[in-house]
Short mmCIF file of N, CA, C and O in Angstrom, two decimals:
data_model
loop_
_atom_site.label_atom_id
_atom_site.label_comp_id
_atom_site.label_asym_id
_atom_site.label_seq_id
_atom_site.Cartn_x
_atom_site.Cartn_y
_atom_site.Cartn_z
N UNK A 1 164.92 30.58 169.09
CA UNK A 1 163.96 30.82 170.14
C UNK A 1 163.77 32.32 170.36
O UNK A 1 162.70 32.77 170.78
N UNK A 2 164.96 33.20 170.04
CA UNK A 2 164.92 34.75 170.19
C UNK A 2 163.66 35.08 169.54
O UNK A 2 162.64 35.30 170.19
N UNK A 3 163.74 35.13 168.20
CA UNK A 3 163.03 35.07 167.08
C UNK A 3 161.45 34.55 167.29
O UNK A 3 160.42 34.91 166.72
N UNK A 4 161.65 33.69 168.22
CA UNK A 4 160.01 33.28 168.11
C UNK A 4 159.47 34.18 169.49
O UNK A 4 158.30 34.56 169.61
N UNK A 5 160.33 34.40 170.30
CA UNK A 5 159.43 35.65 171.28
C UNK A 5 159.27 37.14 170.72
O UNK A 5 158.49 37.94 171.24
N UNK A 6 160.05 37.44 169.66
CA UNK A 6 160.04 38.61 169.23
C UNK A 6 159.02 38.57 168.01
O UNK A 6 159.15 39.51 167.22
N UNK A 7 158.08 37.71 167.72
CA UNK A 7 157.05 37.69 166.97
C UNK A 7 156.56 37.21 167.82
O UNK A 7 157.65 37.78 167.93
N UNK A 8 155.86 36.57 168.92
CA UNK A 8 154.94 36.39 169.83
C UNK A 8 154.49 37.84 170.59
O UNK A 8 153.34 38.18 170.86
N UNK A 9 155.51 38.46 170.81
CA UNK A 9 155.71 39.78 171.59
C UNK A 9 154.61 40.99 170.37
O UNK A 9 153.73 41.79 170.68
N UNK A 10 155.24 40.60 168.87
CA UNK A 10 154.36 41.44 168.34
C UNK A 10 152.86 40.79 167.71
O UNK A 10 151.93 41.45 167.25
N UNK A 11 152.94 39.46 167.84
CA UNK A 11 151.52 38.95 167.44
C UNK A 11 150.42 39.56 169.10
O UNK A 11 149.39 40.22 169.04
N UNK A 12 150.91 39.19 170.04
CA UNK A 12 150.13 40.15 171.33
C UNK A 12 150.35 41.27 171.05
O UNK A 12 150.05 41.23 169.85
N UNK A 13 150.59 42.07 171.20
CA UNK A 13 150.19 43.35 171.02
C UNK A 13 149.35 43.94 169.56
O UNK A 13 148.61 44.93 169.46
N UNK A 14 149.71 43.06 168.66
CA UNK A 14 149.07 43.75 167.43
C UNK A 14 147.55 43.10 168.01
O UNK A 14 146.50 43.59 167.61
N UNK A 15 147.56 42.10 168.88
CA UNK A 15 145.81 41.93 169.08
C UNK A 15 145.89 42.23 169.92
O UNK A 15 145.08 41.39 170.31
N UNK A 16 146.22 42.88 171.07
CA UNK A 16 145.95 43.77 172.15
C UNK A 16 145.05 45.25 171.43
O UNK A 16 144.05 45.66 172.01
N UNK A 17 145.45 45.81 170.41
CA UNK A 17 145.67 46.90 169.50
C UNK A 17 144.28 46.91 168.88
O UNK A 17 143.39 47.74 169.08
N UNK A 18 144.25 45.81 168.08
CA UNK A 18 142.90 45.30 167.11
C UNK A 18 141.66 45.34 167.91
O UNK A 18 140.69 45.65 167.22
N UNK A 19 141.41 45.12 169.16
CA UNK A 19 140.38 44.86 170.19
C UNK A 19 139.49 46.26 169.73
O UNK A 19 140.04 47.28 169.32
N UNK A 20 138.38 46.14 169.85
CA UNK A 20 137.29 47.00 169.81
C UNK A 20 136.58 47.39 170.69
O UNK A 20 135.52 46.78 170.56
N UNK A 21 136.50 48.31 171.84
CA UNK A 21 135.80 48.12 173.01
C UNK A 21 134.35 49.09 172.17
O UNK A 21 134.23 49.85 171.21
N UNK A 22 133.50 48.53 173.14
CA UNK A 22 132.20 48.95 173.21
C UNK A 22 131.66 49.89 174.25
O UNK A 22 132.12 49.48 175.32
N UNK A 23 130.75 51.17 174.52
CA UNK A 23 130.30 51.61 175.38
C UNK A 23 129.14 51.20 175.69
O UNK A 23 128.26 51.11 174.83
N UNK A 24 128.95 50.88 176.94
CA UNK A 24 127.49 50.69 177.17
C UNK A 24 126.27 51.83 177.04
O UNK A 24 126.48 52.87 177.67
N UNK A 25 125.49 51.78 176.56
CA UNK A 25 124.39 53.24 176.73
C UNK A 25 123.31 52.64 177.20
O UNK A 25 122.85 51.58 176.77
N UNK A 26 122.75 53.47 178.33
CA UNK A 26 121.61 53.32 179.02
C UNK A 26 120.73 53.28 178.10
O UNK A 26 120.84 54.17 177.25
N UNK A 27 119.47 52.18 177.92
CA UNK A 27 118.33 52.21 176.92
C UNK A 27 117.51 53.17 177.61
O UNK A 27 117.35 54.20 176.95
N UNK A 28 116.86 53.15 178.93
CA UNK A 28 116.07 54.21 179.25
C UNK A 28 116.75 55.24 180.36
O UNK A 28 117.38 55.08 181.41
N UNK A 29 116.34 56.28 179.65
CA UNK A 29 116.41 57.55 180.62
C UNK A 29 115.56 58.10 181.31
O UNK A 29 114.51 58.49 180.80
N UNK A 30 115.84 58.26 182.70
CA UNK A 30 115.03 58.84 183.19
C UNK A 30 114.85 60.04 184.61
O UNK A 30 115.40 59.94 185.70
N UNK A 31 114.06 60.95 184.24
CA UNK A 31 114.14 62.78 184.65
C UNK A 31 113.43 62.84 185.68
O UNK A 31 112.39 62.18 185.59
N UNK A 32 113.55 63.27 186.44
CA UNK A 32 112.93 63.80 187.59
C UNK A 32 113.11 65.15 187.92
O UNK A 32 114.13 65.79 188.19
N UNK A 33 111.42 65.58 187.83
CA UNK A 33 111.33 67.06 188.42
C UNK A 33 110.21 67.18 189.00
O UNK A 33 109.08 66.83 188.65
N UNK A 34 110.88 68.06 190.54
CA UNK A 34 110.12 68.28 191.61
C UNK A 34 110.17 69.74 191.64
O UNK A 34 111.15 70.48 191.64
N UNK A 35 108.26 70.18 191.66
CA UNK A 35 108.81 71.81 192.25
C UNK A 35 108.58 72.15 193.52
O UNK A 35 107.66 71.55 194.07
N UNK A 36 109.44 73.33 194.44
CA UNK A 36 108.91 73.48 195.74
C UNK A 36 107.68 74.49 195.46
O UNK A 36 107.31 75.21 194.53
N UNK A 37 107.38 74.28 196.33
CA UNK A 37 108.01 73.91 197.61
C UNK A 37 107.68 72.60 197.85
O UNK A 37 106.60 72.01 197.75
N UNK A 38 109.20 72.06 198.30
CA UNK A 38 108.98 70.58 198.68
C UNK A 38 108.45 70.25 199.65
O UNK A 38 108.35 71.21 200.42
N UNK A 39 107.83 68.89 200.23
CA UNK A 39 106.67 68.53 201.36
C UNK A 39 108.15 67.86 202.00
O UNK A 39 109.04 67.20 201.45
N UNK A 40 107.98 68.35 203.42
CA UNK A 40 108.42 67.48 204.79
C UNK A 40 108.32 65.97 204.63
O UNK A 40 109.33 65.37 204.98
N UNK A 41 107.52 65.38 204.26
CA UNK A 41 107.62 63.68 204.38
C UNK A 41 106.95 63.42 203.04
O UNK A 41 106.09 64.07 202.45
N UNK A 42 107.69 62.10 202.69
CA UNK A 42 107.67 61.47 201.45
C UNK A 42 106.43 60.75 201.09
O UNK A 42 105.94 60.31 200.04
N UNK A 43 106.19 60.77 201.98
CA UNK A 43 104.85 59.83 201.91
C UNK A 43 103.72 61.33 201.44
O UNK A 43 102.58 61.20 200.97
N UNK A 44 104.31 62.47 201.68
CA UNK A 44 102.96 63.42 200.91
C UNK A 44 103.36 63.13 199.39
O UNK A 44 102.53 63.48 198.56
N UNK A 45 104.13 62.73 199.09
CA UNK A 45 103.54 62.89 197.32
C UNK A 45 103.06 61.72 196.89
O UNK A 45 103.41 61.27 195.80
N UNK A 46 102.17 61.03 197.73
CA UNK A 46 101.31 60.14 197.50
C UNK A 46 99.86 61.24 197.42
O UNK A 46 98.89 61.00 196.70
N UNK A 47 99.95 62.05 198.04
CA UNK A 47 98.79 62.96 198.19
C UNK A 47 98.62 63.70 196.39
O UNK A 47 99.50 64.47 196.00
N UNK A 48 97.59 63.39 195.61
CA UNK A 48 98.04 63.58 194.01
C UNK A 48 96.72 65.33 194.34
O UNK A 48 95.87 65.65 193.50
N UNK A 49 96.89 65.94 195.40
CA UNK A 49 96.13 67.10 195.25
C UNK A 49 96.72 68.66 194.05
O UNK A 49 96.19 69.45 193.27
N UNK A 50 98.35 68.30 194.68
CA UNK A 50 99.36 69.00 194.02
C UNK A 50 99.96 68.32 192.81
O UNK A 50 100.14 67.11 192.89
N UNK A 51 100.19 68.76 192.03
CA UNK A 51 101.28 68.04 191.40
C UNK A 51 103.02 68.61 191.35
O UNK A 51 103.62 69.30 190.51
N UNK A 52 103.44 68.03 192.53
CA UNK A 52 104.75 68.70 192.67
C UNK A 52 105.73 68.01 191.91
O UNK A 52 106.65 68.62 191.36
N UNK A 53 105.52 66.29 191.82
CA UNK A 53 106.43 65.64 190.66
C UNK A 53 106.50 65.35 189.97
O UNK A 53 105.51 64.64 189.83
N UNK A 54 107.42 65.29 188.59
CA UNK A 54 106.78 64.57 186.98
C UNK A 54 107.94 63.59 187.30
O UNK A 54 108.52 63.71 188.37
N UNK A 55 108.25 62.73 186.50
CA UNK A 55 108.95 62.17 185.70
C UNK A 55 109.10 61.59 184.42
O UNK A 55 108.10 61.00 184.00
N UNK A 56 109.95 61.61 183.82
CA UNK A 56 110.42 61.60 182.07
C UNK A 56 110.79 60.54 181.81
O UNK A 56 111.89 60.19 182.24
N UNK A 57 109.98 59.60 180.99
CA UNK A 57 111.23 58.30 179.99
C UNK A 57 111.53 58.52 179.33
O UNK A 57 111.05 59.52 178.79
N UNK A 58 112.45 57.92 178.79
CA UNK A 58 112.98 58.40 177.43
C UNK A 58 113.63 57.19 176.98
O UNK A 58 114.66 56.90 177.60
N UNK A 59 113.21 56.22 175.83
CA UNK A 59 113.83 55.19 175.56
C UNK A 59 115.04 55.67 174.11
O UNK A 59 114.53 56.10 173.07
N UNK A 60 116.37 55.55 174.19
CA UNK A 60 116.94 55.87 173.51
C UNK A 60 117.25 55.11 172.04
O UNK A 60 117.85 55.40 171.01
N UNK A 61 116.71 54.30 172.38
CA UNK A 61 117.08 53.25 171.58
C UNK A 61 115.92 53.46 170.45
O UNK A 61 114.83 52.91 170.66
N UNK A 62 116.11 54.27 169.23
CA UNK A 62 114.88 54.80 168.59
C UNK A 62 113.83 53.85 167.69
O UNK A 62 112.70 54.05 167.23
N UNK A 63 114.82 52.64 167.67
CA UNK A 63 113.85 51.23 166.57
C UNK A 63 113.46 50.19 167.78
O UNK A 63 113.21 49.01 167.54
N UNK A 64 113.42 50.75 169.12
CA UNK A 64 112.51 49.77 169.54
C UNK A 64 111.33 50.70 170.41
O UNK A 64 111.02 51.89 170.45
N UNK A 65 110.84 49.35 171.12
CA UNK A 65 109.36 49.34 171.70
C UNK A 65 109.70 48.51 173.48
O UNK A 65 110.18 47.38 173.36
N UNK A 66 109.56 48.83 174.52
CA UNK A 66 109.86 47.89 175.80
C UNK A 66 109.02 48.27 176.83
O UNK A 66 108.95 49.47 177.08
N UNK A 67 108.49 47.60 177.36
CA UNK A 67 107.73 47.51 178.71
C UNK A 67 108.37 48.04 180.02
O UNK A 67 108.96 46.97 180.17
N UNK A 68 108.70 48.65 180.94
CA UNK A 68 109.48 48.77 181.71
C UNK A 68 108.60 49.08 182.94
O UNK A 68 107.47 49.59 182.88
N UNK A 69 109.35 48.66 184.26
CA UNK A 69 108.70 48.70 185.57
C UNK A 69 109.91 50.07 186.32
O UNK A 69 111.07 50.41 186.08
N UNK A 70 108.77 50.52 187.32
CA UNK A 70 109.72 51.36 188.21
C UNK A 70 109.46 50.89 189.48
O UNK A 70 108.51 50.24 189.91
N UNK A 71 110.50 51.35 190.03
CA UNK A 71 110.50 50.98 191.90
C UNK A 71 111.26 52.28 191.89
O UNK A 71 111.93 53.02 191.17
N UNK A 72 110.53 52.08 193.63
CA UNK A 72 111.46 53.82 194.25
C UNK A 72 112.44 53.41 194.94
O UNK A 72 111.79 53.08 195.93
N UNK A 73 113.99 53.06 195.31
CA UNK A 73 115.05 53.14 195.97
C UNK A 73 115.37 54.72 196.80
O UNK A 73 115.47 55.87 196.38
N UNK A 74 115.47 54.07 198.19
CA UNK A 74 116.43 55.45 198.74
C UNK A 74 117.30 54.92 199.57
O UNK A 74 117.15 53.97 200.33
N UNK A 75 118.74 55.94 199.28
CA UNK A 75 119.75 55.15 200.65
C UNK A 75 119.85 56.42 200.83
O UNK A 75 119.41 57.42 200.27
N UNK A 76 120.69 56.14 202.00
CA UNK A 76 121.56 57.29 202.92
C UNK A 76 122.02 57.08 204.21
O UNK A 76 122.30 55.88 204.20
N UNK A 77 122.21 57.40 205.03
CA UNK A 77 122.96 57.72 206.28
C UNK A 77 122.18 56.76 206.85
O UNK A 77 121.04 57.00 206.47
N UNK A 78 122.20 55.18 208.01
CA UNK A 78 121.68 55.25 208.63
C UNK A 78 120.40 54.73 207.56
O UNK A 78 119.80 53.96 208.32
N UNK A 79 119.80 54.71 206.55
CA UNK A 79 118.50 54.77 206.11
C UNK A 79 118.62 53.93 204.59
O UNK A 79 119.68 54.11 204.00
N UNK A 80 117.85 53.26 204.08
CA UNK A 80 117.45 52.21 203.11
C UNK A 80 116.17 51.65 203.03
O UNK A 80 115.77 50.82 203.86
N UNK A 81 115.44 52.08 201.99
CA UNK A 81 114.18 51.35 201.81
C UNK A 81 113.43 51.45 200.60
O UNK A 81 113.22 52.63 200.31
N UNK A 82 112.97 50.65 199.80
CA UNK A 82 112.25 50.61 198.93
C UNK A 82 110.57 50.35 198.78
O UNK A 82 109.66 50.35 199.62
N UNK A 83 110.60 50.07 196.76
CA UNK A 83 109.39 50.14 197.25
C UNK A 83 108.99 48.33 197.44
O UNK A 83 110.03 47.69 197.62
N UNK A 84 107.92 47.61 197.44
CA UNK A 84 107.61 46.12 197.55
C UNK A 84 108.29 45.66 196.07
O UNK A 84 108.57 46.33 195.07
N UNK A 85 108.38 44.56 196.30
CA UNK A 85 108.52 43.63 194.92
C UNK A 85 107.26 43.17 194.03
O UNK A 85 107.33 42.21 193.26
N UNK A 86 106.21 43.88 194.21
CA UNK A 86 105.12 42.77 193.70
C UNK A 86 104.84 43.70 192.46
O UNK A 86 104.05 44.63 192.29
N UNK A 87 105.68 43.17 191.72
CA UNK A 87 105.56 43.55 189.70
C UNK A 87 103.78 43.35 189.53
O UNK A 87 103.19 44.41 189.35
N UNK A 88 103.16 42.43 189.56
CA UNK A 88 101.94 41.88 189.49
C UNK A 88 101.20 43.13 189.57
O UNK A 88 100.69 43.45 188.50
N UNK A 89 100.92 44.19 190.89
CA UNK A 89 100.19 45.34 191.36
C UNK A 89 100.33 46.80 190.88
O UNK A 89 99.55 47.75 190.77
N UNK A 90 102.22 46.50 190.51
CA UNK A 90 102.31 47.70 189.82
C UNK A 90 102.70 48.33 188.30
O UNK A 90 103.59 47.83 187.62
N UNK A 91 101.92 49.47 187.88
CA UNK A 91 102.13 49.38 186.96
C UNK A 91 103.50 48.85 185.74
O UNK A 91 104.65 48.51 186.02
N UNK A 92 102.83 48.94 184.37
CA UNK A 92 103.98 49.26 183.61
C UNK A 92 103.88 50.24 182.27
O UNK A 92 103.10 50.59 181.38
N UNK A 93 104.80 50.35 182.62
CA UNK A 93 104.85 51.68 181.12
C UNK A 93 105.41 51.06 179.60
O UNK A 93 106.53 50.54 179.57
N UNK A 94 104.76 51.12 178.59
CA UNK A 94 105.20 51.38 177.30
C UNK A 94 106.23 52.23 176.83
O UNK A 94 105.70 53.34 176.82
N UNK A 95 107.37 52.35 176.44
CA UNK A 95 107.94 53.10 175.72
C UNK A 95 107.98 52.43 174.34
O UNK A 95 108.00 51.27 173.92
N UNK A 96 107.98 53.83 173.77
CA UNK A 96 108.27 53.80 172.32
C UNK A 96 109.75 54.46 172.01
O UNK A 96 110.26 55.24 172.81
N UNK A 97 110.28 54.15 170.95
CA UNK A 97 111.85 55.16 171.12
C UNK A 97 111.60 56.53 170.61
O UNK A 97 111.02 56.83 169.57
N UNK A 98 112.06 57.22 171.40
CA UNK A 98 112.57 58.44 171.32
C UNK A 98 111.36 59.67 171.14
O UNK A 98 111.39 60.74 170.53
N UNK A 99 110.33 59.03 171.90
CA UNK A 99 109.22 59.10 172.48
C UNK A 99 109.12 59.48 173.74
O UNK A 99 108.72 58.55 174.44
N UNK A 100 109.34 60.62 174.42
CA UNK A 100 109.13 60.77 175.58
C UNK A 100 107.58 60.65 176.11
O UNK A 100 106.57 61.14 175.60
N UNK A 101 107.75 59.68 177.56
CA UNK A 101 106.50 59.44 178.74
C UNK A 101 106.52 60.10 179.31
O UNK A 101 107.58 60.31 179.90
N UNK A 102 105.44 60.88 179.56
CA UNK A 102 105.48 62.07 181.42
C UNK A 102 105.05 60.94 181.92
O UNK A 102 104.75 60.02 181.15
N UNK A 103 104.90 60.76 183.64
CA UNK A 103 104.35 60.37 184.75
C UNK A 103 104.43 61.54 185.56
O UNK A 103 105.42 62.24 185.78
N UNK A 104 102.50 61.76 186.26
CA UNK A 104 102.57 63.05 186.65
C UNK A 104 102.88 62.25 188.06
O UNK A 104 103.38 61.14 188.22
N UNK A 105 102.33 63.35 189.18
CA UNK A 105 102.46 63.02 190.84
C UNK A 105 101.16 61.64 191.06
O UNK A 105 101.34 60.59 191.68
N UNK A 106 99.95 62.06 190.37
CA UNK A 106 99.06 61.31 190.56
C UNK A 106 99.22 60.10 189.42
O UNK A 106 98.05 59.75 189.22
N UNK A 107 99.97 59.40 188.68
CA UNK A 107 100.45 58.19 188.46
C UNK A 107 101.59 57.69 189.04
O UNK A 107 102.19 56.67 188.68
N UNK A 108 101.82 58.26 189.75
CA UNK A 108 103.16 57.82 190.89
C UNK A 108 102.95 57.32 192.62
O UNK A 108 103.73 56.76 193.40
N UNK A 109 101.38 57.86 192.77
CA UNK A 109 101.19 58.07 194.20
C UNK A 109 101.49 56.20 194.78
O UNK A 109 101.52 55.79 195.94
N UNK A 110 101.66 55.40 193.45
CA UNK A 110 101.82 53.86 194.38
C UNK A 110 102.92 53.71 194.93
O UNK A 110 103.14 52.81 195.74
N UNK A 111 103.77 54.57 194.56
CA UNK A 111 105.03 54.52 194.80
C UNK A 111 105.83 55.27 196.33
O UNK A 111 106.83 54.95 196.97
N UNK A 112 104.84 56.38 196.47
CA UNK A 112 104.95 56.74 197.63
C UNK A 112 103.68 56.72 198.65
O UNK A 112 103.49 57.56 199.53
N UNK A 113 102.80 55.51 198.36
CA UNK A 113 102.12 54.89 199.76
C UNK A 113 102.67 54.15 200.69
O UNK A 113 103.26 53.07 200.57
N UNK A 114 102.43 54.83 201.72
CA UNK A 114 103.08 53.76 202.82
C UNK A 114 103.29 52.31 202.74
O UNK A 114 104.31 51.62 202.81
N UNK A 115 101.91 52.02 202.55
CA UNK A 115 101.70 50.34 202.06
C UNK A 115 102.05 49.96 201.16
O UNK A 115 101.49 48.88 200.99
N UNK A 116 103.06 50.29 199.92
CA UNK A 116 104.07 49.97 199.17
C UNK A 116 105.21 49.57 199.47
O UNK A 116 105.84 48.61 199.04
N UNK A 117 105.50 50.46 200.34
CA UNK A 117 106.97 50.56 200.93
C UNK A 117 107.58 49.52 201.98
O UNK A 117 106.92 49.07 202.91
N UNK A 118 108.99 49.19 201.70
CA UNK A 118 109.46 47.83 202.92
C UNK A 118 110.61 48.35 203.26
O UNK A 118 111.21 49.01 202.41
N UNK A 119 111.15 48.18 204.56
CA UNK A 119 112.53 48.22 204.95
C UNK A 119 112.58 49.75 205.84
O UNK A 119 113.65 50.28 206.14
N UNK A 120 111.35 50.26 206.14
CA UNK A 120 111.23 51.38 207.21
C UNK A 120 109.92 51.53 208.10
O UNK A 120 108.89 51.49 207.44
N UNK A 121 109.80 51.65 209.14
CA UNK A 121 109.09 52.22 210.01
C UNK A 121 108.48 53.22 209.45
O UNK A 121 109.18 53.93 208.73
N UNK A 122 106.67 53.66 209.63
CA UNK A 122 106.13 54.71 209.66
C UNK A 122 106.70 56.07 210.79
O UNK A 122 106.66 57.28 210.54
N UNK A 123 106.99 55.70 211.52
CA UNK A 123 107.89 56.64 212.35
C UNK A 123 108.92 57.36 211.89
O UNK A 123 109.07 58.58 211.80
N UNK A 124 109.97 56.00 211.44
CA UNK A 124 111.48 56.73 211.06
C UNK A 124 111.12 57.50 209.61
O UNK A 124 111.77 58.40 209.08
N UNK A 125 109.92 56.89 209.14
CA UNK A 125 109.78 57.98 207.74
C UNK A 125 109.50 58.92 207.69
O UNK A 125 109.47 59.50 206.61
#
């Protein structure tokens, strides 16, 4: 019986050993740049007069092709709100791999209209 835990002992570990872990990698990346001067309330970069924001995709994954949706999330102190759920209204983007997308301020402005947005008061915003 010694004998059979002292090869059980090394059959586990030699497959503890053998295991292969995997990293996950984000398929899309994505950049955000704002220049100031920045606007007081969020709801101005719905205003597409300026273009104060871009943002960057970047699908890493270089042999494919994917559709992808954005929503705006914000937390903090006290504060949480996004944008609506209705995929249907808002756009979607194409990526290609390793193909970078701009989105200027004025393909973004759905994102920061009021009437997009759930889970805040026009006030507290």
């Amino acid at each position: 019986m010694n004998i059979f835990k002292k090869y059980l002992i090394v059959f586990v570990l030699l497959a503890i050993t053998s295991l292969q872990g995997f990293a996950q990698t984000k398929a899309v990346q994505l950049s955000i740049i704002a220049s100031p001067p920045y606007p007081l309330y969020l709801t101005d970069y719905a205003n597409t007069s300026g273009e104060k924001l871009n943002v960057q995709l970047f699908l890493t994954d270089l042999n494919a092709q994917r559709d992808v949706y954005l929503k705006l999330t914000v937390t903090g102190p006290d504060i949480e709100f996004s944008t609506k759920d209705n995929l249907f209204n808002q756009p979607s983007y194409s990526l290609v791999g390793g193909v970078p997308y701009v989105l200027y301020q004025s393909d973004l402005n759905y994102y920061f209209n009021f009437s997009n947005i759930k889970g805040i008061s026009l006030q507290k915003l």
